[in-house]
């Protein structure tokens, strides 16, 4: 599940439709995060505007066939990132009510396109992110080891990973015991 590469640059190409077949627009379904656990809400009410983040505006960084930009990375925006994004043609500071977009200010949480985060990373302007609220499809663009470096929730996420590793270890012990018991039964 986790990518270990820490290459200096990441994919910034457009996605094809067949890559986005796991989520729907149903606000109750959110998918899985980059840790492999249930996706946590990124922000369901940006600055009390009543607007949630995400392609589906349900607060989750879910994705699907219609989300060509892959709004999958839950970030906390900074002025530096907002200036960078505007300089490359994506003004995230100006409200656009027709798209239920409140305009972002420093400190806001928002589901950012994976390609935009990779572009900002390559330019040295990437904002911090939340692993537990970042959709697993982000791994198609950004190595997990790099995301961990930028994680605001790194300590909590490490605890989740440790718990999952313990569960895997316990399951492996059970499976080994079952295999040994079955081998003995056939002798």
Short mmCIF file of N, CA and C in Angstrom, two decimals:
data_model
loop_
_atom_site.label_atom_id
_atom_site.label_comp_id
_atom_site.label_asym_id
_atom_site.label_seq_id
_atom_site.Cartn_x
_atom_site.Cartn_y
_atom_site.Cartn_z
N UNK A 1 0.82 -1.19 0.00
CA UNK A 1 0.00 0.00 0.00
C UNK A 1 0.86 1.25 0.00
N UNK A 2 1.89 1.32 0.83
CA UNK A 2 2.70 2.52 0.93
C UNK A 2 3.83 2.47 -0.08
N UNK A 3 4.11 3.61 -0.69
CA UNK A 3 5.22 3.71 -1.61
C UNK A 3 6.44 4.18 -0.85
N UNK A 4 7.57 3.61 -1.14
CA UNK A 4 8.76 3.99 -0.39
C UNK A 4 9.68 4.93 -1.16
N UNK A 5 9.42 5.14 -2.43
CA UNK A 5 10.27 6.01 -3.22
C UNK A 5 10.17 7.45 -2.75
N UNK A 6 11.28 8.15 -2.77
CA UNK A 6 11.27 9.57 -2.43
C UNK A 6 11.85 10.38 -3.58
N UNK A 7 11.48 10.03 -4.81
CA UNK A 7 11.95 10.76 -5.98
C UNK A 7 11.67 12.25 -5.82
N UNK A 8 12.52 13.06 -6.42
CA UNK A 8 12.42 14.50 -6.28
C UNK A 8 11.21 15.09 -7.01
N UNK A 9 10.70 14.44 -8.02
CA UNK A 9 9.54 14.99 -8.71
C UNK A 9 8.49 13.90 -8.88
N UNK A 10 7.24 14.37 -9.02
CA UNK A 10 6.12 13.45 -9.09
C UNK A 10 5.28 13.75 -10.31
N UNK A 11 4.38 12.84 -10.60
CA UNK A 11 3.50 12.96 -11.76
C UNK A 11 2.65 14.22 -11.66
N UNK A 12 2.51 14.94 -12.75
CA UNK A 12 1.59 16.06 -12.82
C UNK A 12 0.77 15.99 -14.10
N UNK A 13 0.61 14.78 -14.63
CA UNK A 13 -0.15 14.59 -15.85
C UNK A 13 -1.62 14.40 -15.52
N UNK A 14 -2.48 14.54 -16.52
CA UNK A 14 -3.91 14.35 -16.33
C UNK A 14 -4.22 12.86 -16.14
N UNK A 15 -5.24 12.61 -15.36
CA UNK A 15 -5.69 11.23 -15.13
C UNK A 15 -6.67 10.81 -16.21
N UNK A 16 -6.75 9.52 -16.43
CA UNK A 16 -7.75 9.01 -17.35
C UNK A 16 -8.94 8.50 -16.56
N UNK A 17 -10.07 8.38 -17.19
CA UNK A 17 -11.30 8.00 -16.51
C UNK A 17 -11.20 6.65 -15.81
N UNK A 18 -10.51 5.70 -16.40
CA UNK A 18 -10.46 4.38 -15.80
C UNK A 18 -9.70 4.36 -14.47
N UNK A 19 -8.95 5.42 -14.16
CA UNK A 19 -8.23 5.46 -12.90
C UNK A 19 -9.13 5.87 -11.75
N UNK A 20 -10.32 6.36 -12.02
CA UNK A 20 -11.17 6.87 -10.95
C UNK A 20 -12.45 6.10 -10.80
N UNK A 21 -12.36 4.83 -10.46
CA UNK A 21 -13.56 4.01 -10.43
C UNK A 21 -13.97 3.54 -9.05
N UNK A 22 -13.44 4.16 -7.97
CA UNK A 22 -13.73 3.59 -6.66
C UNK A 22 -14.74 4.36 -5.82
N UNK A 23 -14.98 5.62 -6.07
CA UNK A 23 -15.88 6.38 -5.23
C UNK A 23 -17.09 6.86 -6.01
N UNK A 24 -18.13 7.22 -5.27
CA UNK A 24 -19.33 7.76 -5.86
C UNK A 24 -19.60 9.12 -5.25
N UNK A 25 -20.64 9.77 -5.73
CA UNK A 25 -20.98 11.08 -5.19
C UNK A 25 -21.81 10.97 -3.91
N UNK A 26 -22.08 9.79 -3.43
CA UNK A 26 -22.81 9.59 -2.18
C UNK A 26 -22.01 10.15 -1.02
N UNK A 27 -22.54 11.17 -0.35
CA UNK A 27 -21.82 11.86 0.73
C UNK A 27 -21.50 10.94 1.90
N UNK A 28 -22.20 9.83 2.04
CA UNK A 28 -21.93 8.93 3.16
C UNK A 28 -20.73 8.03 2.89
N UNK A 29 -20.35 7.84 1.65
CA UNK A 29 -19.21 7.01 1.32
C UNK A 29 -18.00 7.89 1.14
N UNK A 30 -16.92 7.57 1.82
CA UNK A 30 -15.75 8.43 1.70
C UNK A 30 -14.51 7.70 1.19
N UNK A 31 -14.42 6.39 1.35
CA UNK A 31 -13.27 5.65 0.85
C UNK A 31 -12.22 5.41 1.91
N UNK A 32 -11.00 5.18 1.46
CA UNK A 32 -9.88 4.86 2.35
C UNK A 32 -8.77 5.89 2.20
N UNK A 33 -8.04 6.07 3.28
CA UNK A 33 -6.93 7.03 3.25
C UNK A 33 -5.62 6.33 2.89
N UNK A 34 -4.54 7.10 2.88
CA UNK A 34 -3.24 6.57 2.50
C UNK A 34 -2.67 5.59 3.51
N UNK A 35 -3.27 5.50 4.69
CA UNK A 35 -2.86 4.52 5.70
C UNK A 35 -3.56 3.19 5.48
N UNK A 36 -4.63 3.21 4.66
CA UNK A 36 -5.41 2.00 4.42
C UNK A 36 -6.59 1.87 5.36
N UNK A 37 -6.88 2.92 6.12
CA UNK A 37 -8.03 2.92 7.03
C UNK A 37 -9.10 3.85 6.46
N UNK A 38 -10.24 3.91 7.15
CA UNK A 38 -11.34 4.74 6.68
C UNK A 38 -10.92 6.21 6.59
N UNK A 39 -11.29 6.84 5.50
CA UNK A 39 -10.96 8.24 5.26
C UNK A 39 -11.66 9.13 6.28
N UNK A 40 -10.90 10.01 6.91
CA UNK A 40 -11.46 10.98 7.86
C UNK A 40 -11.88 12.24 7.11
N UNK A 41 -12.81 12.96 7.71
CA UNK A 41 -13.27 14.22 7.14
C UNK A 41 -12.12 15.23 7.14
N UNK A 42 -11.99 15.97 6.07
CA UNK A 42 -10.97 17.02 5.97
C UNK A 42 -11.53 18.32 6.55
N UNK A 43 -12.65 18.79 6.01
CA UNK A 43 -13.30 20.01 6.53
C UNK A 43 -14.70 20.09 5.95
N UNK A 44 -15.70 20.02 6.80
CA UNK A 44 -17.08 20.03 6.33
C UNK A 44 -17.73 21.41 6.38
N UNK A 45 -17.01 22.41 6.91
CA UNK A 45 -17.59 23.75 7.03
C UNK A 45 -16.45 24.78 7.06
N UNK A 46 -15.95 25.14 5.88
CA UNK A 46 -14.82 26.06 5.78
C UNK A 46 -15.19 27.43 6.33
N UNK A 47 -14.49 27.85 7.40
CA UNK A 47 -14.69 29.16 8.03
C UNK A 47 -16.16 29.49 8.25
N UNK A 48 -16.94 28.49 8.66
CA UNK A 48 -18.36 28.69 8.96
C UNK A 48 -19.17 29.19 7.77
N UNK A 49 -18.74 28.85 6.54
CA UNK A 49 -19.46 29.27 5.34
C UNK A 49 -20.58 28.31 4.99
N UNK A 50 -20.58 27.13 5.62
CA UNK A 50 -21.53 26.09 5.26
C UNK A 50 -21.06 25.26 4.08
N UNK A 51 -19.87 25.57 3.58
CA UNK A 51 -19.32 24.86 2.42
C UNK A 51 -18.29 23.84 2.90
N UNK A 52 -18.46 22.61 2.45
CA UNK A 52 -17.50 21.56 2.74
C UNK A 52 -16.49 21.46 1.61
N UNK A 53 -15.35 20.91 1.92
CA UNK A 53 -14.31 20.73 0.91
C UNK A 53 -14.53 19.43 0.16
N UNK A 54 -13.69 19.18 -0.81
CA UNK A 54 -13.75 17.95 -1.59
C UNK A 54 -14.50 18.15 -2.89
N UNK A 55 -14.24 17.30 -3.83
CA UNK A 55 -14.90 17.37 -5.13
C UNK A 55 -16.41 17.34 -4.96
N UNK A 56 -16.89 16.55 -4.00
CA UNK A 56 -18.32 16.41 -3.78
C UNK A 56 -18.85 17.39 -2.73
N UNK A 57 -17.98 18.24 -2.19
CA UNK A 57 -18.32 19.25 -1.18
C UNK A 57 -18.97 18.64 0.06
N UNK A 58 -18.57 17.41 0.38
CA UNK A 58 -19.10 16.72 1.56
C UNK A 58 -18.11 16.71 2.72
N UNK A 59 -16.99 17.40 2.58
CA UNK A 59 -15.99 17.46 3.64
C UNK A 59 -14.88 16.44 3.50
N UNK A 60 -15.05 15.48 2.60
CA UNK A 60 -14.08 14.40 2.42
C UNK A 60 -13.31 14.59 1.11
N UNK A 61 -12.06 14.13 1.10
CA UNK A 61 -11.24 14.18 -0.12
C UNK A 61 -11.48 12.92 -0.95
N UNK A 62 -12.75 12.60 -1.15
CA UNK A 62 -13.14 11.45 -1.97
C UNK A 62 -12.94 11.79 -3.44
N UNK A 63 -12.89 10.76 -4.25
CA UNK A 63 -12.72 10.97 -5.68
C UNK A 63 -13.55 9.95 -6.45
N UNK A 64 -13.68 10.16 -7.72
CA UNK A 64 -14.45 9.26 -8.58
C UNK A 64 -14.22 9.62 -10.03
N UNK A 65 -14.97 9.00 -10.90
CA UNK A 65 -14.79 9.17 -12.34
C UNK A 65 -14.89 10.62 -12.79
N UNK A 66 -15.76 11.39 -12.17
CA UNK A 66 -15.97 12.78 -12.60
C UNK A 66 -14.91 13.73 -12.05
N UNK A 67 -14.14 13.30 -11.09
CA UNK A 67 -13.11 14.14 -10.48
C UNK A 67 -11.80 13.99 -11.25
N UNK A 68 -11.72 14.64 -12.39
CA UNK A 68 -10.55 14.52 -13.26
C UNK A 68 -9.31 15.08 -12.56
N UNK A 69 -9.46 16.11 -11.74
CA UNK A 69 -8.32 16.72 -11.07
C UNK A 69 -7.83 15.99 -9.85
N UNK A 70 -8.56 14.99 -9.37
CA UNK A 70 -8.19 14.21 -8.19
C UNK A 70 -7.98 15.09 -6.95
N UNK A 71 -9.08 15.61 -6.41
CA UNK A 71 -9.07 16.44 -5.20
C UNK A 71 -8.93 15.53 -3.98
N UNK A 72 -7.75 14.98 -3.78
CA UNK A 72 -7.57 13.90 -2.81
C UNK A 72 -6.64 14.20 -1.65
N UNK A 73 -5.95 15.34 -1.66
CA UNK A 73 -4.96 15.64 -0.63
C UNK A 73 -5.54 16.67 0.34
N UNK A 74 -5.72 16.27 1.59
CA UNK A 74 -6.23 17.19 2.60
C UNK A 74 -5.06 18.02 3.13
N UNK A 75 -5.09 19.32 2.84
CA UNK A 75 -4.00 20.21 3.23
C UNK A 75 -4.48 21.32 4.15
N UNK A 76 -3.51 21.94 4.81
CA UNK A 76 -3.75 23.19 5.53
C UNK A 76 -2.98 24.24 4.75
N UNK A 77 -3.72 25.13 4.09
CA UNK A 77 -3.06 26.07 3.17
C UNK A 77 -2.29 27.15 3.91
N UNK A 78 -1.26 27.63 3.24
CA UNK A 78 -0.43 28.72 3.74
C UNK A 78 -0.47 29.85 2.71
N UNK A 79 -0.12 31.05 3.13
CA UNK A 79 -0.03 32.18 2.20
C UNK A 79 0.97 31.87 1.09
N UNK A 80 2.10 31.23 1.47
CA UNK A 80 3.13 30.89 0.48
C UNK A 80 2.55 29.98 -0.60
N UNK A 81 1.80 28.96 -0.18
CA UNK A 81 1.20 28.05 -1.16
C UNK A 81 0.16 28.77 -2.00
N UNK A 82 -0.71 29.58 -1.37
CA UNK A 82 -1.75 30.28 -2.12
C UNK A 82 -1.14 31.22 -3.17
N UNK A 83 -0.06 31.90 -2.82
CA UNK A 83 0.63 32.78 -3.78
C UNK A 83 1.21 31.97 -4.92
N UNK A 84 1.83 30.84 -4.58
CA UNK A 84 2.39 29.97 -5.61
C UNK A 84 1.28 29.49 -6.55
N UNK A 85 0.19 28.99 -5.98
CA UNK A 85 -0.89 28.46 -6.80
C UNK A 85 -1.44 29.53 -7.74
N UNK A 86 -1.61 30.74 -7.23
CA UNK A 86 -2.09 31.84 -8.08
C UNK A 86 -1.09 32.13 -9.19
N UNK A 87 0.21 32.07 -8.87
CA UNK A 87 1.24 32.38 -9.86
C UNK A 87 1.29 31.38 -11.01
N UNK A 88 0.77 30.17 -10.78
CA UNK A 88 0.74 29.16 -11.85
C UNK A 88 -0.66 29.00 -12.44
N UNK A 89 -1.52 30.00 -12.17
CA UNK A 89 -2.83 30.03 -12.83
C UNK A 89 -3.98 29.40 -12.09
N UNK A 90 -3.81 29.09 -10.80
CA UNK A 90 -4.91 28.50 -10.03
C UNK A 90 -5.15 29.35 -8.79
N UNK A 91 -5.97 30.38 -8.93
CA UNK A 91 -6.26 31.30 -7.84
C UNK A 91 -7.22 30.65 -6.86
N UNK A 92 -6.69 30.23 -5.73
CA UNK A 92 -7.52 29.59 -4.70
C UNK A 92 -7.96 30.57 -3.62
N UNK A 93 -7.58 31.83 -3.74
CA UNK A 93 -7.93 32.84 -2.73
C UNK A 93 -9.24 33.55 -3.03
N UNK A 94 -9.61 33.63 -4.28
CA UNK A 94 -10.81 34.36 -4.68
C UNK A 94 -12.05 33.47 -4.61
N UNK A 95 -13.08 33.89 -3.86
CA UNK A 95 -14.32 33.11 -3.78
C UNK A 95 -14.98 32.97 -5.16
N UNK A 96 -15.55 31.79 -5.39
CA UNK A 96 -16.31 31.52 -6.61
C UNK A 96 -17.60 30.81 -6.19
N UNK A 97 -18.61 31.58 -5.77
CA UNK A 97 -19.84 30.99 -5.24
C UNK A 97 -20.53 30.03 -6.20
N UNK A 98 -20.39 30.25 -7.50
CA UNK A 98 -21.04 29.38 -8.48
C UNK A 98 -20.50 27.95 -8.43
N UNK A 99 -19.32 27.77 -7.82
CA UNK A 99 -18.73 26.45 -7.63
C UNK A 99 -18.70 26.04 -6.16
N UNK A 100 -19.47 26.73 -5.34
CA UNK A 100 -19.45 26.51 -3.89
C UNK A 100 -18.03 26.57 -3.36
N UNK A 101 -17.30 27.58 -3.82
CA UNK A 101 -15.90 27.75 -3.41
C UNK A 101 -15.78 29.05 -2.63
N UNK A 102 -15.42 28.97 -1.34
CA UNK A 102 -15.40 30.16 -0.49
C UNK A 102 -14.16 31.04 -0.65
N UNK A 103 -13.17 30.58 -1.41
CA UNK A 103 -11.88 31.27 -1.43
C UNK A 103 -11.14 30.87 -0.16
N UNK A 104 -9.85 30.58 -0.28
CA UNK A 104 -9.10 30.05 0.86
C UNK A 104 -8.21 31.11 1.48
N UNK A 105 -8.02 30.96 2.79
CA UNK A 105 -7.12 31.82 3.56
C UNK A 105 -6.16 30.93 4.33
N UNK A 106 -5.02 31.50 4.72
CA UNK A 106 -4.04 30.72 5.48
C UNK A 106 -4.72 30.03 6.66
N UNK A 107 -4.39 28.74 6.83
CA UNK A 107 -4.94 27.96 7.92
C UNK A 107 -6.15 27.12 7.54
N UNK A 108 -6.80 27.44 6.42
CA UNK A 108 -7.95 26.66 5.97
C UNK A 108 -7.50 25.26 5.58
N UNK A 109 -8.39 24.30 5.83
CA UNK A 109 -8.19 22.94 5.33
C UNK A 109 -8.96 22.81 4.04
N UNK A 110 -8.35 22.12 3.06
CA UNK A 110 -9.00 21.99 1.76
C UNK A 110 -8.49 20.74 1.07
N UNK A 111 -9.34 20.12 0.27
CA UNK A 111 -8.94 18.97 -0.55
C UNK A 111 -8.31 19.49 -1.83
N UNK A 112 -7.03 19.36 -1.90
CA UNK A 112 -6.25 19.86 -3.02
C UNK A 112 -6.04 18.76 -4.05
N UNK A 113 -5.96 19.14 -5.31
CA UNK A 113 -5.65 18.17 -6.36
C UNK A 113 -4.26 17.59 -6.12
N UNK A 114 -4.14 16.29 -6.26
CA UNK A 114 -2.86 15.61 -6.04
C UNK A 114 -1.78 16.19 -6.96
N UNK A 115 -2.16 16.48 -8.19
CA UNK A 115 -1.19 17.03 -9.15
C UNK A 115 -0.72 18.42 -8.72
N UNK A 116 -1.62 19.22 -8.15
CA UNK A 116 -1.25 20.56 -7.69
C UNK A 116 -0.28 20.45 -6.51
N UNK A 117 -0.56 19.50 -5.59
CA UNK A 117 0.35 19.32 -4.45
C UNK A 117 1.73 18.90 -4.96
N UNK A 118 1.76 17.96 -5.90
CA UNK A 118 3.05 17.51 -6.46
C UNK A 118 3.77 18.67 -7.14
N UNK A 119 3.03 19.49 -7.86
CA UNK A 119 3.63 20.66 -8.51
C UNK A 119 4.21 21.61 -7.47
N UNK A 120 3.46 21.85 -6.40
CA UNK A 120 3.95 22.73 -5.33
C UNK A 120 5.16 22.12 -4.63
N UNK A 121 5.14 20.81 -4.44
CA UNK A 121 6.29 20.13 -3.84
C UNK A 121 7.54 20.32 -4.71
N UNK A 122 7.38 20.10 -5.99
CA UNK A 122 8.51 20.24 -6.91
C UNK A 122 9.06 21.66 -6.93
N UNK A 123 8.21 22.64 -6.59
CA UNK A 123 8.64 24.04 -6.54
C UNK A 123 9.06 24.47 -5.13
N UNK A 124 9.01 23.54 -4.17
CA UNK A 124 9.37 23.87 -2.79
C UNK A 124 8.32 24.66 -2.05
N UNK A 125 7.04 24.55 -2.47
CA UNK A 125 5.95 25.34 -1.87
C UNK A 125 4.80 24.48 -1.35
N UNK A 126 5.00 23.19 -1.19
CA UNK A 126 3.91 22.30 -0.78
C UNK A 126 3.43 22.59 0.63
N UNK A 127 2.11 22.62 0.82
CA UNK A 127 1.56 22.82 2.17
C UNK A 127 1.58 21.51 2.97
N UNK A 128 1.48 21.63 4.27
CA UNK A 128 1.37 20.46 5.15
C UNK A 128 0.05 19.75 4.85
N UNK A 129 -0.02 18.47 5.20
CA UNK A 129 -1.22 17.68 4.89
C UNK A 129 -1.61 16.79 6.06
N UNK A 130 -2.79 16.19 5.93
CA UNK A 130 -3.33 15.27 6.93
C UNK A 130 -3.45 13.88 6.29
N UNK A 131 -2.63 12.95 6.74
CA UNK A 131 -2.62 11.60 6.15
C UNK A 131 -3.96 10.90 6.29
N UNK A 132 -4.59 11.03 7.45
CA UNK A 132 -5.83 10.30 7.70
C UNK A 132 -7.01 10.85 6.90
N UNK A 133 -6.84 12.04 6.32
CA UNK A 133 -7.89 12.65 5.51
C UNK A 133 -7.50 12.73 4.04
N UNK A 134 -6.36 12.15 3.67
CA UNK A 134 -5.89 12.14 2.29
C UNK A 134 -6.23 10.79 1.67
N UNK A 135 -6.95 10.83 0.56
CA UNK A 135 -7.44 9.63 -0.10
C UNK A 135 -6.31 8.76 -0.65
N UNK A 136 -6.52 7.46 -0.62
CA UNK A 136 -5.52 6.50 -1.07
C UNK A 136 -5.11 6.70 -2.53
N UNK A 137 -5.95 7.25 -3.38
CA UNK A 137 -5.59 7.49 -4.79
C UNK A 137 -4.42 8.46 -4.92
N UNK A 138 -4.16 9.22 -3.86
CA UNK A 138 -3.02 10.15 -3.87
C UNK A 138 -1.71 9.39 -4.06
N UNK A 139 -1.67 8.14 -3.62
CA UNK A 139 -0.46 7.32 -3.75
C UNK A 139 -0.08 7.08 -5.21
N UNK A 140 -1.01 7.33 -6.13
CA UNK A 140 -0.69 7.22 -7.56
C UNK A 140 0.23 8.36 -8.01
N UNK A 141 0.32 9.41 -7.19
CA UNK A 141 1.07 10.61 -7.57
C UNK A 141 2.19 10.99 -6.61
N UNK A 142 2.02 10.66 -5.35
CA UNK A 142 2.96 11.13 -4.34
C UNK A 142 3.37 9.95 -3.46
N UNK A 143 4.67 9.70 -3.32
CA UNK A 143 5.12 8.60 -2.46
C UNK A 143 4.72 8.83 -0.99
N UNK A 144 4.34 7.76 -0.34
CA UNK A 144 3.91 7.82 1.06
C UNK A 144 5.00 8.40 1.95
N UNK A 145 6.24 8.01 1.72
CA UNK A 145 7.34 8.52 2.56
C UNK A 145 7.46 10.04 2.49
N UNK A 146 7.16 10.62 1.34
CA UNK A 146 7.19 12.08 1.20
C UNK A 146 6.00 12.69 1.95
N UNK A 147 4.84 12.09 1.80
CA UNK A 147 3.66 12.61 2.52
C UNK A 147 3.89 12.61 4.02
N UNK A 148 4.54 11.57 4.52
CA UNK A 148 4.81 11.49 5.98
C UNK A 148 5.62 12.69 6.45
N UNK A 149 6.54 13.16 5.64
CA UNK A 149 7.37 14.31 6.01
C UNK A 149 6.52 15.57 6.18
N UNK A 150 5.45 15.70 5.41
CA UNK A 150 4.59 16.88 5.42
C UNK A 150 3.36 16.70 6.30
N UNK A 151 3.25 15.58 7.00
CA UNK A 151 2.03 15.26 7.74
C UNK A 151 1.90 16.04 9.05
N UNK A 152 0.80 16.73 9.19
CA UNK A 152 0.46 17.40 10.44
C UNK A 152 0.08 16.36 11.48
N UNK A 153 -0.55 15.29 11.03
CA UNK A 153 -1.01 14.23 11.93
C UNK A 153 -0.04 13.04 11.93
N UNK A 154 1.25 13.31 11.79
CA UNK A 154 2.26 12.24 11.68
C UNK A 154 2.29 11.34 12.91
N UNK A 155 2.24 11.92 14.10
CA UNK A 155 2.33 11.12 15.32
C UNK A 155 1.11 10.21 15.47
N UNK A 156 -0.06 10.76 15.26
CA UNK A 156 -1.29 9.96 15.35
C UNK A 156 -1.32 8.89 14.26
N UNK A 157 -0.87 9.24 13.07
CA UNK A 157 -0.83 8.28 11.96
C UNK A 157 0.15 7.16 12.23
N UNK A 158 1.29 7.47 12.85
CA UNK A 158 2.27 6.44 13.21
C UNK A 158 1.65 5.45 14.18
N UNK A 159 0.84 5.95 15.09
CA UNK A 159 0.15 5.08 16.04
C UNK A 159 -0.82 4.15 15.31
N UNK A 160 -1.53 4.68 14.33
CA UNK A 160 -2.45 3.86 13.53
C UNK A 160 -1.67 2.78 12.78
N UNK A 161 -0.55 3.17 12.18
CA UNK A 161 0.28 2.20 11.44
C UNK A 161 0.80 1.12 12.37
N UNK A 162 1.26 1.51 13.55
CA UNK A 162 1.76 0.52 14.52
C UNK A 162 0.66 -0.46 14.92
N UNK A 163 -0.54 0.04 15.14
CA UNK A 163 -1.67 -0.82 15.50
C UNK A 163 -1.98 -1.79 14.35
N UNK A 164 -1.96 -1.30 13.11
CA UNK A 164 -2.20 -2.16 11.95
C UNK A 164 -1.11 -3.22 11.81
N UNK A 165 0.14 -2.81 12.04
CA UNK A 165 1.25 -3.77 11.97
C UNK A 165 1.10 -4.86 13.02
N UNK A 166 0.68 -4.49 14.22
CA UNK A 166 0.46 -5.47 15.29
C UNK A 166 -0.66 -6.43 14.89
N UNK A 167 -1.73 -5.91 14.33
CA UNK A 167 -2.83 -6.77 13.89
C UNK A 167 -2.38 -7.72 12.79
N UNK A 168 -1.55 -7.22 11.85
CA UNK A 168 -1.01 -8.08 10.79
C UNK A 168 -0.15 -9.20 11.37
N UNK A 169 0.67 -8.84 12.33
CA UNK A 169 1.54 -9.82 12.97
C UNK A 169 0.72 -10.90 13.68
N UNK A 170 -0.31 -10.47 14.39
CA UNK A 170 -1.17 -11.43 15.08
C UNK A 170 -1.88 -12.34 14.08
N UNK A 171 -2.35 -11.77 12.99
CA UNK A 171 -3.02 -12.56 11.97
C UNK A 171 -2.05 -13.56 11.33
N UNK A 172 -0.83 -13.11 11.07
CA UNK A 172 0.18 -14.03 10.51
C UNK A 172 0.47 -15.19 11.45
N UNK A 173 0.53 -14.93 12.74
CA UNK A 173 0.75 -16.00 13.72
C UNK A 173 -0.41 -17.00 13.69
N UNK A 174 -1.63 -16.49 13.60
CA UNK A 174 -2.80 -17.37 13.53
C UNK A 174 -2.75 -18.22 12.26
N UNK A 175 -2.40 -17.58 11.14
CA UNK A 175 -2.33 -18.30 9.87
C UNK A 175 -1.23 -19.35 9.88
N UNK A 176 -0.09 -19.03 10.48
CA UNK A 176 1.00 -20.01 10.59
C UNK A 176 0.55 -21.20 11.42
N UNK A 177 -0.14 -20.92 12.52
CA UNK A 177 -0.63 -21.99 13.38
C UNK A 177 -1.61 -22.88 12.61
N UNK A 178 -2.52 -22.27 11.85
CA UNK A 178 -3.48 -23.04 11.07
C UNK A 178 -2.79 -23.91 10.03
N UNK A 179 -1.75 -23.39 9.38
CA UNK A 179 -1.00 -24.16 8.38
C UNK A 179 -0.30 -25.33 9.06
N UNK A 180 0.32 -25.07 10.21
CA UNK A 180 1.01 -26.13 10.95
C UNK A 180 0.02 -27.20 11.39
N UNK A 181 -1.13 -26.79 11.92
CA UNK A 181 -2.16 -27.74 12.34
C UNK A 181 -2.65 -28.57 11.16
N UNK A 182 -2.84 -27.95 10.01
CA UNK A 182 -3.30 -28.67 8.82
C UNK A 182 -2.23 -29.64 8.32
N UNK A 183 -0.95 -29.22 8.36
CA UNK A 183 0.14 -30.11 7.95
C UNK A 183 0.18 -31.35 8.83
N UNK A 184 0.02 -31.16 10.14
CA UNK A 184 0.05 -32.27 11.08
C UNK A 184 -1.13 -33.20 10.88
N UNK A 185 -2.28 -32.66 10.48
CA UNK A 185 -3.48 -33.48 10.27
C UNK A 185 -3.31 -34.39 9.06
N UNK A 186 -2.49 -34.02 8.10
CA UNK A 186 -2.32 -34.83 6.89
C UNK A 186 -1.16 -35.80 6.99
N UNK A 187 -0.45 -35.85 8.09
CA UNK A 187 0.68 -36.75 8.21
C UNK A 187 0.27 -38.08 8.75
#
